[in-house]
Tab-separated table of C-alpha atoms in Angstrom:
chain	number	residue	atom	x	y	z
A	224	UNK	CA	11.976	-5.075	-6.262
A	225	UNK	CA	10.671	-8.449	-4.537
A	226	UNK	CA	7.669	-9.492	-3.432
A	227	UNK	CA	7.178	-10.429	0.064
A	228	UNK	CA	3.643	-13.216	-0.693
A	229	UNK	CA	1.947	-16.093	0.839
A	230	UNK	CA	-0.285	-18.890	-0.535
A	231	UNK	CA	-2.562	-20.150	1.677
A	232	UNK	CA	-5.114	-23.050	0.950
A	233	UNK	CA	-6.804	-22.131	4.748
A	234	UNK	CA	-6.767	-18.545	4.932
A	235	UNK	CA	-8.766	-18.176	8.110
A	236	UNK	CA	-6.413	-20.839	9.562
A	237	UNK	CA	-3.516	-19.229	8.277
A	238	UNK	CA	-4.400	-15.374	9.254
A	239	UNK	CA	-3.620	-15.923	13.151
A	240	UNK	CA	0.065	-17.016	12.352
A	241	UNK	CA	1.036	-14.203	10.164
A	242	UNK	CA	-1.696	-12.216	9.063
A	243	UNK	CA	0.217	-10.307	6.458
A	244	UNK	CA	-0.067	-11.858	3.264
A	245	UNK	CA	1.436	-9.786	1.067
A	246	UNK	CA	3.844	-6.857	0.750
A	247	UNK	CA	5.768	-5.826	-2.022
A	248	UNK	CA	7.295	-2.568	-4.069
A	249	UNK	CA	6.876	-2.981	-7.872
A	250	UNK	CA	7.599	-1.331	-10.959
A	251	UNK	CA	5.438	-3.090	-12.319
A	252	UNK	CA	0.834	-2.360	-12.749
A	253	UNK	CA	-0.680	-3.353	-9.728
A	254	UNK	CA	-3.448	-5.575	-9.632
A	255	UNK	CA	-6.639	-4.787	-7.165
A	256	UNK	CA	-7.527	-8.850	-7.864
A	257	UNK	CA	-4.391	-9.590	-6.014
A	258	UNK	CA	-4.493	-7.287	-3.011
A	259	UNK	CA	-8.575	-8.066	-2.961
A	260	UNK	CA	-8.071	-11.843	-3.570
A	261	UNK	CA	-4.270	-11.801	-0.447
A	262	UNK	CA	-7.019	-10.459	1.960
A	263	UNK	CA	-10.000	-12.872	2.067
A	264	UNK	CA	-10.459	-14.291	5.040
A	265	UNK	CA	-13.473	-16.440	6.499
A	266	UNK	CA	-13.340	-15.188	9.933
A	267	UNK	CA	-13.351	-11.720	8.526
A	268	UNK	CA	-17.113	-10.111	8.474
A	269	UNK	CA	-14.854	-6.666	6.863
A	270	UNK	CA	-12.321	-5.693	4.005
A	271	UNK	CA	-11.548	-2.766	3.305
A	272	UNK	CA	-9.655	-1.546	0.258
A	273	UNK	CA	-7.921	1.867	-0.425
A	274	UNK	CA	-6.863	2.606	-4.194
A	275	UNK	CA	-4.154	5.939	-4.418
A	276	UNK	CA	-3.747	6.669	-8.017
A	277	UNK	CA	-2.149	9.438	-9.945
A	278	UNK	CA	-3.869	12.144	-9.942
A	279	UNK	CA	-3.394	14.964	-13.251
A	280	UNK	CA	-2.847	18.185	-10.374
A	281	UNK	CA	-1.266	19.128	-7.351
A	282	UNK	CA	-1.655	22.346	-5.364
A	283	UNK	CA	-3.029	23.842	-7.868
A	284	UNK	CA	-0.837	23.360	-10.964
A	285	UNK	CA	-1.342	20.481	-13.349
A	286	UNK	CA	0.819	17.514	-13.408
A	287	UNK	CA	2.235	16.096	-16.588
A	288	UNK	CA	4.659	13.184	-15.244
A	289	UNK	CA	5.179	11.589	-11.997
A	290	UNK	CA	7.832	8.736	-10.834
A	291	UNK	CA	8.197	6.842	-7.558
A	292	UNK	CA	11.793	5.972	-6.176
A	293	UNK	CA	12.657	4.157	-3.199
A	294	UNK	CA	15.309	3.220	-0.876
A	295	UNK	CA	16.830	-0.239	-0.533
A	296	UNK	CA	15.255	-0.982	2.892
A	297	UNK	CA	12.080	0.115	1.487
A	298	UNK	CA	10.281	-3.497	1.953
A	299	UNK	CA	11.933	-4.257	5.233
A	300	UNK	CA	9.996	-1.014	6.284
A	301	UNK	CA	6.912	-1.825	4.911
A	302	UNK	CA	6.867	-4.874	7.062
A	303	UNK	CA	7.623	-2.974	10.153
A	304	UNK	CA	4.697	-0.769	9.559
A	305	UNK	CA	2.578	-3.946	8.719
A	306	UNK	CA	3.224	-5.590	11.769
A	307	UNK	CA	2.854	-2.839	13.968
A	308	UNK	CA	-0.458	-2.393	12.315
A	309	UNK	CA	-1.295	-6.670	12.983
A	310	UNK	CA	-0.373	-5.933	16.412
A	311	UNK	CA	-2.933	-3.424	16.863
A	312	UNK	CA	-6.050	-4.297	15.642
A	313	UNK	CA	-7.266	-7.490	14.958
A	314	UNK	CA	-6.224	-7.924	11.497
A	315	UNK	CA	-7.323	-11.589	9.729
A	316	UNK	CA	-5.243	-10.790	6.572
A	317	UNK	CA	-3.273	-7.549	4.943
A	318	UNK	CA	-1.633	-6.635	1.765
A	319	UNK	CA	0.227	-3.403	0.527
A	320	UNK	CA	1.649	-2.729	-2.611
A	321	UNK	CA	3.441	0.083	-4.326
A	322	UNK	CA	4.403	0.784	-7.593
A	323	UNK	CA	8.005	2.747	-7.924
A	324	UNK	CA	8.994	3.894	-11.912
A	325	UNK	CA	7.494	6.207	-14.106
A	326	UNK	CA	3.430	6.568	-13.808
A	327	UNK	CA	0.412	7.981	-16.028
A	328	UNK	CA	-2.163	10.229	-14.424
A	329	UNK	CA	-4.414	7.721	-13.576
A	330	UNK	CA	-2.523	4.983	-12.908
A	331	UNK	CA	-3.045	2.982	-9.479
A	332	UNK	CA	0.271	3.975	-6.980
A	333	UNK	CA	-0.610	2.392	-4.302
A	334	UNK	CA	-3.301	-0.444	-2.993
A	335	UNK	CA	-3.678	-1.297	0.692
A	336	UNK	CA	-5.942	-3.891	2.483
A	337	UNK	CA	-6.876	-5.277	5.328
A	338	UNK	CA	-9.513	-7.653	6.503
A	339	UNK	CA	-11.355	-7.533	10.307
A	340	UNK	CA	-13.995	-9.177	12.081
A	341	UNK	CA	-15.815	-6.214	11.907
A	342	UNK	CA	-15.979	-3.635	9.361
A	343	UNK	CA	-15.300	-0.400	11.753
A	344	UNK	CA	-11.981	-1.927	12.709
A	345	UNK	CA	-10.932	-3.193	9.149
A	346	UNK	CA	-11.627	0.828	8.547
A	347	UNK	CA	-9.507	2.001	10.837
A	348	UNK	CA	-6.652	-0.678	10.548
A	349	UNK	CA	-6.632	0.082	6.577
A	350	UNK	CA	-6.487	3.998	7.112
A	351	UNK	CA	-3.768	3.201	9.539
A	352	UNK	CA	-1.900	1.239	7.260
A	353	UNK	CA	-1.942	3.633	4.345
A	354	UNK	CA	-1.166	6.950	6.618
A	355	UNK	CA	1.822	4.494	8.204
A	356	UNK	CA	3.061	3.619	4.739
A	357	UNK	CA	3.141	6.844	3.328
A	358	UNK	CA	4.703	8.880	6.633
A	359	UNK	CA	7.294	5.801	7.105
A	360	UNK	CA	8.684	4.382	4.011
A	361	UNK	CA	10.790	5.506	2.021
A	362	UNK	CA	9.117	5.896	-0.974
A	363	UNK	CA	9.919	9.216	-2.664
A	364	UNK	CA	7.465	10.811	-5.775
A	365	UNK	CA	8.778	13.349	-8.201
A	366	UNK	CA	6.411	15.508	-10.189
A	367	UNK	CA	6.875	17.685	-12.889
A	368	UNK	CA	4.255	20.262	-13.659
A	369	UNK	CA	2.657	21.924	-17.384
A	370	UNK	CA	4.946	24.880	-16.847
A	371	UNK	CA	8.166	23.272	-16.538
A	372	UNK	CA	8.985	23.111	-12.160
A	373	UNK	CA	9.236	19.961	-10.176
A	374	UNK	CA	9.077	18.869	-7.468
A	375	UNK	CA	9.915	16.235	-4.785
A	376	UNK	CA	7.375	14.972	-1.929
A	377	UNK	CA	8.607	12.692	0.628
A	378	UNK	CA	12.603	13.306	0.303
């Protein structure tokens, strides 16, 4: 798993060339100080952050493990849905990350971002993002339940 990133000393000068600023699929802990930090943006008057973690139940049954897979072309999609997202609002900087590997309940799965000049369109252009990510990439979670079934979401 890579990580698709850009440094930028001039972020607000940097945002209308390629607003995304950082993409990536790790099995490693995600960091909300990265994602927060890839987004800021002086031309942007809104951020807004979503935070999935691992919760302990699903449809009514408790979970006791969890693990994230993906497919190879898993990144390449995120992009897609990224830019796609850029193109339709007026982004000034985005990031999305997602873990893949074994996870705690608790742990952080997924952080997306997104800065705007105002905050009812970085709202909208986050929720996008997220909803995009999770209908469009290949990312696949397995959870095993307290009284021994499993199950697959995404696949």
């Amino acid at each position: 798993m890579g990580a698709m990133a850009r440094t930028y000393d001039h972020p607000g000068e940097a945002a209308a060339a390629d607003p995304i600023r950082l993409l990536a699929i790790r099995d490693t802990p995600l960091s909300l100080d990265e994602v927060f930090t890839a987004v800021g943006d002086r031309s942007a008057g809104g951020t807004a952050l979503f935070v999935g973690t691992v919760r302990d139940h699903d449809g009514g049954s408790d979970v006791t493990a969890l693990g994230y897979s993906s497919h190879p072309i898993a990144e390449a999609e995120l992009r897609r849905v990224a830019e796609k997202v850029a193109a339709d609002f007026p982004v000034r900087a985005m990031a999305a990350v997602h873990r893949v590997g074994d996870l705690s309940v608790g742990d952080i799965a997924v952080i997306a971002a997104v800065s705007c000049p105002h905050r009812a369109e970085a709202f909208a252009a986050c929720r996008r993002l997220i909803d995009d990510l999770k209908a469009e990439v290949p990312i696949w979670k397995h959870q095993v339940f307290a009284d021994g079934h499993n199950k697959w979401v995404g696949a």
